[in-house]
Short mmCIF file of C-alpha atoms in Angstrom, two decimals:
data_model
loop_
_atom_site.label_atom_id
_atom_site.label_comp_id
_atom_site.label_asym_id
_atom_site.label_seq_id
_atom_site.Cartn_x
_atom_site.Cartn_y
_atom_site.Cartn_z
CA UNK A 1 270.26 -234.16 91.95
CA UNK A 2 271.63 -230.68 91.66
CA UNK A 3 269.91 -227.49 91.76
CA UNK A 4 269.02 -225.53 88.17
CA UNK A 5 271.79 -223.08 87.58
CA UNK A 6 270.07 -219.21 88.02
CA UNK A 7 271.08 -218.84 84.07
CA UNK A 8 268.66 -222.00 82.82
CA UNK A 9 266.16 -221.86 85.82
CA UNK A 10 262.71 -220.61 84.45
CA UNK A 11 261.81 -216.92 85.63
CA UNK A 12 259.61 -216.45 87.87
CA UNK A 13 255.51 -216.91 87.27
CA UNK A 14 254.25 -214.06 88.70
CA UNK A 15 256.27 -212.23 86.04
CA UNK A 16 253.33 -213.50 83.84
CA UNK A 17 250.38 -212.01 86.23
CA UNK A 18 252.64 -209.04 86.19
CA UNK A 19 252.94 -208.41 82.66
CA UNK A 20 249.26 -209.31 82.58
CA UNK A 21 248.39 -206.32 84.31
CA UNK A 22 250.56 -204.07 82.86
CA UNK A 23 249.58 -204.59 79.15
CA UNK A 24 245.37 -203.66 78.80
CA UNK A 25 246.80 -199.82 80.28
CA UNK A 26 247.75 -199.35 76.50
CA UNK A 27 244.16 -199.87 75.69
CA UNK A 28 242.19 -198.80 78.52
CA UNK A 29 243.18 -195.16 78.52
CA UNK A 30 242.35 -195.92 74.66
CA UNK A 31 238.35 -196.68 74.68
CA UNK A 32 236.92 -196.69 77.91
CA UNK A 33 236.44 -192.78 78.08
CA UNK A 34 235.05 -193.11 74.69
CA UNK A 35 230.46 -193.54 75.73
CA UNK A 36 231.15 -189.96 77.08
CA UNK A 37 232.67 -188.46 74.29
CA UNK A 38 229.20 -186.94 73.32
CA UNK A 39 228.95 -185.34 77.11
CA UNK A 40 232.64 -183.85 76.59
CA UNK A 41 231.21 -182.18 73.41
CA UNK A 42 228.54 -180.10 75.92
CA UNK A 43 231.28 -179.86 79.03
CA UNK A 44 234.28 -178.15 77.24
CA UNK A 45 232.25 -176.55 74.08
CA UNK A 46 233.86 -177.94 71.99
CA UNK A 47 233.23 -179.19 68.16
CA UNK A 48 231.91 -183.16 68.20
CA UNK A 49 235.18 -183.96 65.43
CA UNK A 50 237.74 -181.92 67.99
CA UNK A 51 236.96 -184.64 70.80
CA UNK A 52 236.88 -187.19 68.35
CA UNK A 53 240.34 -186.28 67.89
CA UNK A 54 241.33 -187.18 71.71
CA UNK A 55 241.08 -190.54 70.11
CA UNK A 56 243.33 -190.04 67.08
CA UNK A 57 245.75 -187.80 69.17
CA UNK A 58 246.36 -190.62 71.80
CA UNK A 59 246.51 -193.23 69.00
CA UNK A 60 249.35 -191.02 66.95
CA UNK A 61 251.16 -190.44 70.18
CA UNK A 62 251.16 -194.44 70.64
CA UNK A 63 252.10 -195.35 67.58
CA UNK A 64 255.03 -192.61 66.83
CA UNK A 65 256.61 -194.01 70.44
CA UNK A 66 257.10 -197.98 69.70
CA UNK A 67 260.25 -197.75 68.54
CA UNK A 68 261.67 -194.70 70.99
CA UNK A 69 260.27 -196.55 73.85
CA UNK A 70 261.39 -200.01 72.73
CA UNK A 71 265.24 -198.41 72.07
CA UNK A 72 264.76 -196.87 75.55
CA UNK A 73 264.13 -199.33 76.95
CA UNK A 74 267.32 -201.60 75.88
CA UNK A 75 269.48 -198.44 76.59
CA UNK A 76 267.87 -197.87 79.93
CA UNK A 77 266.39 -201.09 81.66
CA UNK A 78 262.84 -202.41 81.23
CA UNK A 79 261.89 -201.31 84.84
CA UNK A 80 262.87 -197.90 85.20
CA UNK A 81 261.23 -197.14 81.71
CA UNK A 82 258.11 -198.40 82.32
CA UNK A 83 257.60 -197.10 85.84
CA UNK A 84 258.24 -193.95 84.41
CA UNK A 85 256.16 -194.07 81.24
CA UNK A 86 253.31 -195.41 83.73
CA UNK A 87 253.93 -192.47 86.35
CA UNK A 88 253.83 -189.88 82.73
CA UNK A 89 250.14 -192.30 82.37
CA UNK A 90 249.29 -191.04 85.93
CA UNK A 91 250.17 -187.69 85.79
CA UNK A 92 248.29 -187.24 82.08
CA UNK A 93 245.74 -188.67 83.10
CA UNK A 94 245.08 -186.41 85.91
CA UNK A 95 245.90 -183.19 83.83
CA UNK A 96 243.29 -184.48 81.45
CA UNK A 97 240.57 -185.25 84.25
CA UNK A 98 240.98 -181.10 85.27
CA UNK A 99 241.66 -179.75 81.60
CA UNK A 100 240.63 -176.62 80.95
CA UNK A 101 239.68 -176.95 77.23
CA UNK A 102 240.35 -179.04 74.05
CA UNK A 103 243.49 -178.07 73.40
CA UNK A 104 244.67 -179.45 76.06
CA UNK A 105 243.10 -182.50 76.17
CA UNK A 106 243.76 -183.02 72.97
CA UNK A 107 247.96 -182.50 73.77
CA UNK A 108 247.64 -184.79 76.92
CA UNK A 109 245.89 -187.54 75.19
CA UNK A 110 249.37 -187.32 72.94
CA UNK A 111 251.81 -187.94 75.68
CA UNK A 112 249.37 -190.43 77.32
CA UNK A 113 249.44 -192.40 74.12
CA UNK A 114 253.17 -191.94 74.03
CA UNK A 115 253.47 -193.27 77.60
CA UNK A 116 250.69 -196.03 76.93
CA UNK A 117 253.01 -197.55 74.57
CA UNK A 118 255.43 -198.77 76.52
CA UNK A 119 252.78 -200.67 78.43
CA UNK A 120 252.78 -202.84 75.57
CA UNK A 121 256.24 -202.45 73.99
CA UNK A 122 258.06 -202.85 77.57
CA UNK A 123 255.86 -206.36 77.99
CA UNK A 124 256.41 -207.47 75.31
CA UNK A 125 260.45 -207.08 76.06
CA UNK A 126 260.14 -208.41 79.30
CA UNK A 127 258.07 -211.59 77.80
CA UNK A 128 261.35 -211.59 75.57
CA UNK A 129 263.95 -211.35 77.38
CA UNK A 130 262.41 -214.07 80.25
CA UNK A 131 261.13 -217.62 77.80
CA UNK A 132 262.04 -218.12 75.05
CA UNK A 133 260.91 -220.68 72.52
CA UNK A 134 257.73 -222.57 72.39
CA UNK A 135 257.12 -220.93 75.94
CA UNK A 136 257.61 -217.63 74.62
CA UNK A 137 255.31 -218.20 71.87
CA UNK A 138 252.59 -219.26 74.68
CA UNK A 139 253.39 -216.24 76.86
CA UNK A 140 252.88 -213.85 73.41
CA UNK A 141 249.73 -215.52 73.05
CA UNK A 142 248.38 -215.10 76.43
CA UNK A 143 249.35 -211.22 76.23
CA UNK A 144 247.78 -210.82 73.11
CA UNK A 145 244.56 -212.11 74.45
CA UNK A 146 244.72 -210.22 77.92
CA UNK A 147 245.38 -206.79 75.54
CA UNK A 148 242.73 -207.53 72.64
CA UNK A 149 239.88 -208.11 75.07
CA UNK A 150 240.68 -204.77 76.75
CA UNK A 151 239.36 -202.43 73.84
CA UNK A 152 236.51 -205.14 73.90
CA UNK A 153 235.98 -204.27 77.31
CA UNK A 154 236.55 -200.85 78.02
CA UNK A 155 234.09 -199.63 76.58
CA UNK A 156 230.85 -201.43 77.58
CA UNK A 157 232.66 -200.40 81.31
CA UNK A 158 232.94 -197.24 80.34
CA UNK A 159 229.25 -196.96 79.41
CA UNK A 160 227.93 -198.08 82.81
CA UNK A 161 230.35 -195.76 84.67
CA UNK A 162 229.39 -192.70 82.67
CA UNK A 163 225.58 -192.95 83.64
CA UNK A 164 226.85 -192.65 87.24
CA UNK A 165 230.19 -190.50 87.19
CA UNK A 166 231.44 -187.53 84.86
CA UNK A 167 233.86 -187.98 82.27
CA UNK A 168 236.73 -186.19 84.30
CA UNK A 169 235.70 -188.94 86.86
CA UNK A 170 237.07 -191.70 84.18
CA UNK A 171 240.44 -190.16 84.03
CA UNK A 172 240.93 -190.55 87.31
CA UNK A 173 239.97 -194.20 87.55
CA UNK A 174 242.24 -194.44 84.69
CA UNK A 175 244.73 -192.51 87.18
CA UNK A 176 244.18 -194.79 89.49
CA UNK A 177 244.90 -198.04 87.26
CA UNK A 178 248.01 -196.90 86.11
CA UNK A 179 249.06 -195.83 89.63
CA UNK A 180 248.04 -199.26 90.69
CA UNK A 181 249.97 -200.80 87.97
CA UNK A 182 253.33 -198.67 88.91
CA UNK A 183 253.05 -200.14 92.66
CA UNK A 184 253.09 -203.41 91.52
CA UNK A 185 256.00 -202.88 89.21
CA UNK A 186 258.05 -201.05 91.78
CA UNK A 187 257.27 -204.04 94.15
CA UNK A 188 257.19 -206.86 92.52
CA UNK A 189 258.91 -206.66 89.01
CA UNK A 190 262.48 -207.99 89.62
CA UNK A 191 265.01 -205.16 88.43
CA UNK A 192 266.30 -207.18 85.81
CA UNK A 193 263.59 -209.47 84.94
#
């Protein structure tokens, strides 16, 4: 019997536990900050609707970037566009874990949220361009489920971590996820998945 020729042979499955990770870092950054929102208030004196706006800054930053990222992405590769929308993730992230006041924050959470996008706009492209069909259909499905139970999530995680840590302390962790999520991109992702 003869071997599956590379073009028809299925990809491989850890793309699936790769995309996995890769796609609740559009949410995350989204809603698990939000519990402290009320200590940010006190922290950068600030008015309660200007913080509230980190929120709507991040979300406009997200949703103004799909189809940027998305044509990017075609133009450029998958790979190199999301490692470097994550490392934009990291480096956000960290500027808005040290920010000095609301402005700021409020014009990191915009390029975090452009960034962020990709996280779900890249996956989805990736899911794409590796099944197709009825398995594509399952893989979408999967996805969808892994990034709607993140806002679910976040959160009630970010609730118990802001009775123990600040809310510059979140960033960070958020830092840290996306960071985590790069490495295993760089690593594992195949350059043309």
């Amino acid at each position: 019997m003869a071997a599956p020729s590379s073009d028809t042979a299925a990809p491989p499955r850890r793309i699936v536990a790769i995309l996995l990770t890769i796609i609740p870092l559009s949410q995350i950054p989204l809603d698990v900050y939000t519990p402290a929102l009320p200590r940010m208030v006190l922290d950068l004196h600030a008015a309660s609707a200007s913080v509230q706006n980190t929120v709507t800054a991040y979300m406009l930053g997200m949703s103004l970037a799909f189809i940027p990222i998305g044509v990017l992405s075609d133009a450029r590769g998958r790979k190199p566009v999301l490692l470097a929308c994550l490392s934009v993730v990291v480096l956000t992230s960290v500027g808005c874990a040290v920010a000095p006041n609301i402005g700021v924050l409020l014009a990191l959470r915009f390029v975090q949220g452009v960034a962020a996008c990709a996280c779900m706009v890249v996956t989805y492209a990736i899911a794409a361009d590796c099944f197709s069909g009825a398995r594509l259909t399952s893989i979408s499905g999967v996805l969808g489920a892994a990034w709607g139970l993140a806002p679910v999530l976040a959160p009630g995680v970010g609730g118990v971590l802001v009775q123990f840590i600040s809310w510059r302390a979140i960033f960070v962790l958020i830092a840290g996820l996306a960071a985590c999520a790069a490495a295993i991109v760089a690593i594992a992702l195949p350059e043309r998945s």
